[in-house]
PDB file of C-alpha atoms and ligand atoms in Angstrom:
ATOM      1  CA  MET A   8       0.000   0.000   0.000  1.00 57.00           C
ATOM      2  CA  LEU A   9       1.064   3.553  -0.596  1.00 60.00           C
ATOM      3  CA  LYS A  10       2.340   5.190   2.571  1.00 53.00           C
ATOM      4  CA  LYS A  11       0.548   8.429   1.721  1.00 52.00           C
ATOM      5  CA  GLN A  12      -2.881   8.303   0.157  1.00 48.00           C
ATOM      6  CA  THR A  13      -3.693  11.140  -2.177  1.00 51.00           C
ATOM      7  CA  THR A  14      -7.038  12.000  -3.612  1.00 49.00           C
ATOM      8  CA  PHE A  15      -8.523  15.012  -5.287  1.00 49.00           C
ATOM      9  CA  LEU A  16     -12.053  13.658  -5.477  1.00 42.00           C
ATOM     10  CA  GLY A  17     -13.349  17.067  -4.484  1.00 41.00           C
ATOM     11  CA  ILE A  18     -12.326  18.510  -7.828  1.00 44.00           C
ATOM     12  CA  THR A  19     -15.336  19.583  -9.806  1.00 42.00           C
ATOM     13  CA  ASP A  20     -13.442  21.292 -12.619  1.00 50.00           C
ATOM     14  CA  LEU A  21     -15.136  20.327 -15.884  1.00 47.00           C
ATOM     15  CA  SER A  22     -11.773  19.414 -17.348  1.00 51.00           C
ATOM     16  CA  SER A  23     -11.694  16.296 -15.177  1.00 52.00           C
ATOM     17  CA  LEU A  24     -14.921  15.113 -16.776  1.00 59.00           C
ATOM     18  CA  ALA A  25     -13.499  14.876 -20.292  1.00 63.00           C
ATOM     19  CA  TYR A  26     -12.180  11.465 -19.409  1.00 66.00           C
ATOM     20  CA  LEU A  27     -15.745  10.163 -19.166  1.00 69.00           C
ATOM     21  CA  ASP A  28     -15.563   9.642 -22.942  1.00 75.00           C
ATOM     22  CA  LEU A  29     -13.259   6.697 -22.248  1.00 81.00           C
ATOM     23  CA  ASP A  30     -14.349   3.085 -21.797  1.00 84.00           C
ATOM     24  CA  MET A  31     -14.685   1.852 -18.210  1.00 85.00           C
ATOM     25  CA  ASP A  32     -11.371  -0.065 -18.117  1.00 87.00           C
ATOM     26  CA  THR A  33      -9.352   2.883 -19.430  1.00 89.00           C
ATOM     27  CA  ARG A  34     -11.178   5.241 -17.088  1.00 89.00           C
ATOM     28  CA  ASP A  35     -10.350   3.013 -14.137  1.00 91.00           C
ATOM     29  CA  HIS A  36      -6.706   2.889 -15.297  1.00 94.00           C
ATOM     30  CA  CYS A  37      -6.558   6.694 -15.668  1.00 93.00           C
ATOM     31  CA  TYR A  38      -7.963   7.209 -12.202  1.00 92.00           C
ATOM     32  CA  LYS A  39      -5.349   4.919 -10.636  1.00 95.00           C
ATOM     33  CA  VAL A  40      -2.566   6.569 -12.647  1.00 97.00           C
ATOM     34  CA  ALA A  41      -3.795   9.958 -11.378  1.00 95.00           C
ATOM     35  CA  HIS A  42      -3.637   8.654  -7.823  1.00 96.00           C
ATOM     36  CA  TYR A  43      -0.064   7.300  -8.171  1.00 97.00           C
ATOM     37  CA  ALA A  44       1.292  10.270 -10.151  1.00 97.00           C
ATOM     38  CA  SER A  45      -0.116  12.834  -7.729  1.00 96.00           C
ATOM     39  CA  ALA A  46       1.352  10.847  -4.822  1.00 97.00           C
ATOM     40  CA  ILE A  47       4.798  11.350  -6.420  1.00 97.00           C
ATOM     41  CA  ALA A  48       4.067  15.071  -6.769  1.00 97.00           C
ATOM     42  CA  VAL A  49       2.974  15.357  -3.136  1.00 96.00           C
ATOM     43  CA  ALA A  50       6.091  13.461  -1.966  1.00 96.00           C
ATOM     44  CA  MET A  51       8.221  15.968  -3.895  1.00 96.00           C
ATOM     45  CA  GLY A  52       6.417  18.890  -2.268  1.00 94.00           C
ATOM     46  CA  ASN A  53       5.257  19.843  -5.742  1.00 87.00           C
ATOM     47  CA  GLN A  54       2.694  22.628  -5.384  1.00 86.00           C
ATOM     48  CA  TYR A  55       1.007  21.537  -8.620  1.00 88.00           C
ATOM     49  CA  SER A  56      -0.045  18.057  -7.451  1.00 92.00           C
ATOM     50  CA  CYS A  57      -3.675  18.874  -8.242  1.00 90.00           C
ATOM     51  CA  GLN A  58      -2.738  19.638 -11.863  1.00 91.00           C
ATOM     52  CA  VAL A  59      -0.700  16.411 -11.996  1.00 94.00           C
ATOM     53  CA  PHE A  60      -3.833  14.527 -10.909  1.00 93.00           C
ATOM     54  CA  LEU A  61      -5.915  16.152 -13.668  1.00 91.00           C
ATOM     55  CA  ALA A  62      -3.254  15.637 -16.329  1.00 93.00           C
ATOM     56  CA  ALA A  63      -2.972  11.951 -15.392  1.00 95.00           C
ATOM     57  CA  LEU A  64      -6.741  11.597 -15.496  1.00 91.00           C
ATOM     58  CA  LEU A  65      -6.582  12.748 -19.120  1.00 92.00           C
ATOM     59  CA  HIS A  66      -3.322  11.074 -20.176  1.00 95.00           C
ATOM     60  CA  ASP A  67      -4.983   8.334 -22.313  1.00 95.00           C
ATOM     61  CA  ILE A  68      -7.842  10.504 -23.603  1.00 93.00           C
ATOM     62  CA  GLY A  69      -6.666   9.744 -27.180  1.00 94.00           C
ATOM     63  CA  LYS A  70      -7.844   6.153 -26.671  1.00 94.00           C
ATOM     64  CA  SER A  71     -11.427   7.419 -26.834  1.00 91.00           C
ATOM     65  CA  LYS A  72     -10.827   7.610 -30.615  1.00 91.00           C
ATOM     66  CA  ILE A  73      -9.680   3.974 -30.925  1.00 92.00           C
ATOM     67  CA  ALA A  74     -12.166   1.128 -31.461  1.00 90.00           C
ATOM     68  CA  LYS A  75     -12.844  -0.920 -28.327  1.00 87.00           C
ATOM     69  CA  GLU A  76     -12.321  -4.156 -30.302  1.00 89.00           C
ATOM     70  CA  ILE A  77      -8.672  -3.121 -30.723  1.00 91.00           C
ATOM     71  CA  LEU A  78      -8.197  -1.588 -27.264  1.00 87.00           C
ATOM     72  CA  CYS A  79      -9.600  -4.630 -25.458  1.00 84.00           C
ATOM     73  CA  LYS A  80      -8.484  -7.295 -27.920  1.00 86.00           C
ATOM     74  CA  PRO A  81      -7.460 -10.498 -26.170  1.00 84.00           C
ATOM     75  CA  GLY A  82      -4.198 -11.854 -27.520  1.00 84.00           C
ATOM     76  CA  GLU A  83      -1.553 -10.172 -29.642  1.00 87.00           C
ATOM     77  CA  LEU A  84      -2.176  -7.058 -31.684  1.00 91.00           C
ATOM     78  CA  THR A  85      -1.266  -7.007 -35.364  1.00 94.00           C
ATOM     79  CA  PRO A  86       1.528  -4.535 -36.309  1.00 95.00           C
ATOM     80  CA  LYS A  87      -1.142  -2.293 -37.877  1.00 95.00           C
ATOM     81  CA  GLU A  88      -3.266  -2.330 -34.687  1.00 95.00           C
ATOM     82  CA  TRP A  89      -0.195  -1.626 -32.575  1.00 94.00           C
ATOM     83  CA  GLU A  90       0.687   1.358 -34.794  1.00 95.00           C
ATOM     84  CA  LEU A  91      -2.839   2.701 -34.281  1.00 96.00           C
ATOM     85  CA  ILE A  92      -2.616   2.314 -30.473  1.00 95.00           C
ATOM     86  CA  LYS A  93       0.725   4.121 -30.507  1.00 96.00           C
ATOM     87  CA  ARG A  94      -0.989   7.131 -32.054  1.00 97.00           C
ATOM     88  CA  HIS A  95      -3.123   7.749 -28.941  1.00 97.00           C
ATOM     89  CA  PRO A  96      -0.792  10.414 -27.447  1.00 98.00           C
ATOM     90  CA  VAL A  97      -1.040  12.454 -30.678  1.00 98.00           C
ATOM     91  CA  MET A  98      -4.796  11.875 -30.920  1.00 95.00           C
ATOM     92  CA  GLY A  99      -5.127  13.000 -27.297  1.00 94.00           C
ATOM     93  CA  TYR A 100      -3.028  16.097 -27.992  1.00 95.00           C
ATOM     94  CA  HIS A 101      -5.391  17.121 -30.808  1.00 93.00           C
ATOM     95  CA  LEU A 102      -8.485  16.473 -28.688  1.00 89.00           C
ATOM     96  CA  ILE A 103      -7.087  18.612 -25.875  1.00 88.00           C
ATOM     97  CA  LYS A 104      -6.177  21.407 -28.272  1.00 88.00           C
ATOM     98  CA  GLU A 105      -9.864  21.746 -29.148  1.00 85.00           C
ATOM     99  CA  ASN A 106     -10.754  22.612 -25.544  1.00 84.00           C
ATOM    100  CA  PRO A 107      -9.240  25.853 -24.181  1.00 83.00           C
ATOM    101  CA  SER A 108      -9.728  24.797 -20.539  1.00 81.00           C
ATOM    102  CA  LEU A 109      -7.580  21.682 -21.111  1.00 85.00           C
ATOM    103  CA  MET A 110      -4.703  23.473 -22.901  1.00 86.00           C
ATOM    104  CA  PRO A 111      -2.244  23.248 -19.944  1.00 87.00           C
ATOM    105  CA  PHE A 112      -2.298  19.453 -20.299  1.00 92.00           C
ATOM    106  CA  LYS A 113      -1.669  19.081 -24.022  1.00 92.00           C
ATOM    107  CA  GLU A 114       2.129  18.532 -23.858  1.00 95.00           C
ATOM    108  CA  ILE A 115       1.765  16.096 -20.965  1.00 96.00           C
ATOM    109  CA  VAL A 116      -0.758  14.008 -22.896  1.00 96.00           C
ATOM    110  CA  LEU A 117       1.528  14.104 -25.948  1.00 98.00           C
ATOM    111  CA  TYR A 118       4.694  13.072 -24.094  1.00 98.00           C
ATOM    112  CA  HIS A 119       3.484  10.462 -21.566  1.00 98.00           C
ATOM    113  CA  HIS A 120       5.020   7.571 -23.570  1.00 98.00           C
ATOM    114  CA  GLU A 121       8.428   9.203 -24.014  1.00 98.00           C
ATOM    115  CA  ARG A 122      11.338   7.400 -22.340  1.00 98.00           C
ATOM    116  CA  PHE A 123      14.206   8.867 -20.345  1.00 98.00           C
ATOM    117  CA  ASP A 124      16.718   7.299 -22.812  1.00 98.00           C
ATOM    118  CA  GLY A 125      14.984   8.893 -25.816  1.00 98.00           C
ATOM    119  CA  LYS A 126      13.579   5.615 -27.186  1.00 98.00           C
ATOM    120  CA  GLY A 127       9.929   6.396 -26.485  1.00 98.00           C
ATOM    121  CA  TYR A 128       7.197   7.753 -28.732  1.00 97.00           C
ATOM    122  CA  PRO A 129       5.848   9.810 -30.459  1.00 98.00           C
ATOM    123  CA  CYS A 130       8.698  12.361 -30.467  1.00 98.00           C
ATOM    124  CA  GLY A 131      11.727  10.566 -28.994  1.00 98.00           C
ATOM    125  CA  LEU A 132      12.297  13.281 -26.378  1.00 98.00           C
ATOM    126  CA  MET A 133      15.073  12.490 -23.915  1.00 98.00           C
ATOM    127  CA  GLY A 134      15.765  13.013 -20.185  1.00 98.00           C
ATOM    128  CA  TYR A 135      14.754  16.349 -18.734  1.00 98.00           C
ATOM    129  CA  ASP A 136      13.419  17.533 -22.100  1.00 98.00           C
ATOM    130  CA  ILE A 137      10.370  15.437 -21.182  1.00 98.00           C
ATOM    131  CA  PRO A 138       8.084  17.568 -18.951  1.00 97.00           C
ATOM    132  CA  LEU A 139       8.279  16.619 -15.264  1.00 97.00           C
ATOM    133  CA  THR A 140       4.573  15.729 -15.071  1.00 97.00           C
ATOM    134  CA  ALA A 141       4.881  13.429 -18.099  1.00 98.00           C
ATOM    135  CA  ARG A 142       7.862  11.684 -16.408  1.00 98.00           C
ATOM    136  CA  MET A 143       5.750  11.146 -13.271  1.00 98.00           C
ATOM    137  CA  ILE A 144       2.814   9.812 -15.278  1.00 98.00           C
ATOM    138  CA  SER A 145       5.084   7.441 -17.206  1.00 98.00           C
ATOM    139  CA  ILE A 146       6.057   5.684 -13.939  1.00 98.00           C
ATOM    140  CA  ALA A 147       2.497   5.655 -12.583  1.00 98.00           C
ATOM    141  CA  ASP A 148       1.220   4.362 -15.936  1.00 98.00           C
ATOM    142  CA  ALA A 149       3.693   1.476 -16.092  1.00 97.00           C
ATOM    143  CA  PHE A 150       3.083   0.551 -12.452  1.00 97.00           C
ATOM    144  CA  ASP A 151      -0.694   0.389 -12.877  1.00 97.00           C
ATOM    145  CA  THR A 152      -0.372  -1.538 -16.152  1.00 94.00           C
ATOM    146  CA  MET A 153       1.869  -4.133 -14.490  1.00 95.00           C
ATOM    147  CA  THR A 154      -0.268  -4.532 -11.361  1.00 95.00           C
ATOM    148  CA  SER A 155      -3.652  -4.718 -13.124  1.00 91.00           C
ATOM    149  CA  THR A 156      -5.132  -7.677 -14.963  1.00 80.00           C
ATOM    150  CA  ARG A 157      -5.654  -7.014 -18.646  1.00 73.00           C
ATOM    151  CA  VAL A 158      -7.397  -9.177 -21.221  1.00 64.00           C
ATOM    152  CA  TYR A 159      -4.028  -9.920 -22.825  1.00 66.00           C
ATOM    153  CA  ARG A 160      -1.997 -10.721 -19.707  1.00 69.00           C
ATOM    154  CA  GLU A 161      -1.953 -11.427 -15.993  1.00 78.00           C
ATOM    155  CA  GLN A 162      -0.991  -8.870 -13.372  1.00 84.00           C
ATOM    156  CA  ILE A 163       2.235  -9.136 -11.375  1.00 91.00           C
ATOM    157  CA  SER A 164       2.715  -8.365  -7.668  1.00 93.00           C
ATOM    158  CA  VAL A 165       3.424  -4.864  -6.334  1.00 95.00           C
ATOM    159  CA  GLU A 166       6.912  -6.011  -5.285  1.00 95.00           C
ATOM    160  CA  GLN A 167       7.678  -7.394  -8.768  1.00 96.00           C
ATOM    161  CA  ALA A 168       6.382  -4.207 -10.393  1.00 97.00           C
ATOM    162  CA  LEU A 169       8.557  -2.019  -8.131  1.00 98.00           C
ATOM    163  CA  GLN A 170      11.581  -4.196  -9.014  1.00 97.00           C
ATOM    164  CA  GLU A 171      10.798  -3.734 -12.709  1.00 97.00           C
ATOM    165  CA  LEU A 172      10.626   0.064 -12.255  1.00 98.00           C
ATOM    166  CA  ILE A 173      14.031  -0.051 -10.540  1.00 98.00           C
ATOM    167  CA  HIS A 174      15.369  -2.249 -13.360  1.00 98.00           C
ATOM    168  CA  CYS A 175      14.231   0.338 -15.938  1.00 98.00           C
ATOM    169  CA  SER A 176      15.403   3.328 -13.888  1.00 98.00           C
ATOM    170  CA  GLY A 177      17.589   5.564 -16.052  1.00 98.00           C
ATOM    171  CA  THR A 178      16.516   3.883 -19.301  1.00 98.00           C
ATOM    172  CA  GLN A 179      12.732   4.044 -19.459  1.00 98.00           C
ATOM    173  CA  PHE A 180      12.186   6.164 -16.354  1.00 98.00           C
ATOM    174  CA  ASP A 181      13.623   9.186 -14.536  1.00 98.00           C
ATOM    175  CA  PRO A 182      15.757   7.520 -11.798  1.00 98.00           C
ATOM    176  CA  GLU A 183      15.045  10.151  -9.143  1.00 98.00           C
ATOM    177  CA  LEU A 184      11.282   9.827  -9.631  1.00 98.00           C
ATOM    178  CA  VAL A 185      11.525   6.010  -9.471  1.00 98.00           C
ATOM    179  CA  ARG A 186      13.343   6.348  -6.137  1.00 98.00           C
ATOM    180  CA  ILE A 187      10.605   8.637  -4.790  1.00 97.00           C
ATOM    181  CA  PHE A 188       7.857   6.310  -6.013  1.00 98.00           C
ATOM    182  CA  VAL A 189       9.448   3.150  -4.574  1.00 98.00           C
ATOM    183  CA  ASP A 190       9.953   4.944  -1.234  1.00 97.00           C
ATOM    184  CA  LEU A 191       6.197   5.574  -1.103  1.00 97.00           C
ATOM    185  CA  PHE A 192       5.666   1.836  -0.612  1.00 95.00           C
ATOM    186  CA  LYS A 193       8.190   1.442   2.220  1.00 88.00           C
ATOM    187  CA  GLU A 194       6.891   1.152   5.747  1.00 61.00           C
TER     188      GLU A 194
HETATM  189 FE1  FE2 B 219      -0.920   5.932 -22.889  1.00 80.75          FE
HETATM  190 FE1  FE2 B 220      -2.063   4.841 -19.592  1.00 80.75          FE
END
């Protein structure tokens, strides 16, 4: 369990409701990612933890434009389907651009699948060129994906997922943020 629980359930800003366009599984995922990412922000004393929560809530909004048969397909995706899924950060960016109240989140949505070593997508940004909030969401996103059951694979334990984050620290993830996140689970 997380040492510090963080929730911003009191937020009534309309921007947080945009994610209701998503299917239930993705919505559930986004909510958990928002919880984990904002916990990192709070642990850092980041005064914008509320914005981190909202940005994480919207991070996969581009998936609302992808057919559910592909998103929830059991088994392996075809290369073409995988290419389509990989476009969701760009699709999300364009959706956000259409709504002035969501503008502060557009870069974060676009860059949440970038990797610290520059091998991510869609832009191949590297290290601290990736916005801080997007680096937080990347860790929270991977952690929730690993610890949740999906139609195409089984979940792994919290301990195994934390070990995997440590293993990918400095390559996929910002090492300092991984350290902060792992510390949140220590007694
Ligand atoms: Fe994503
Ligand atoms: Fe995600």
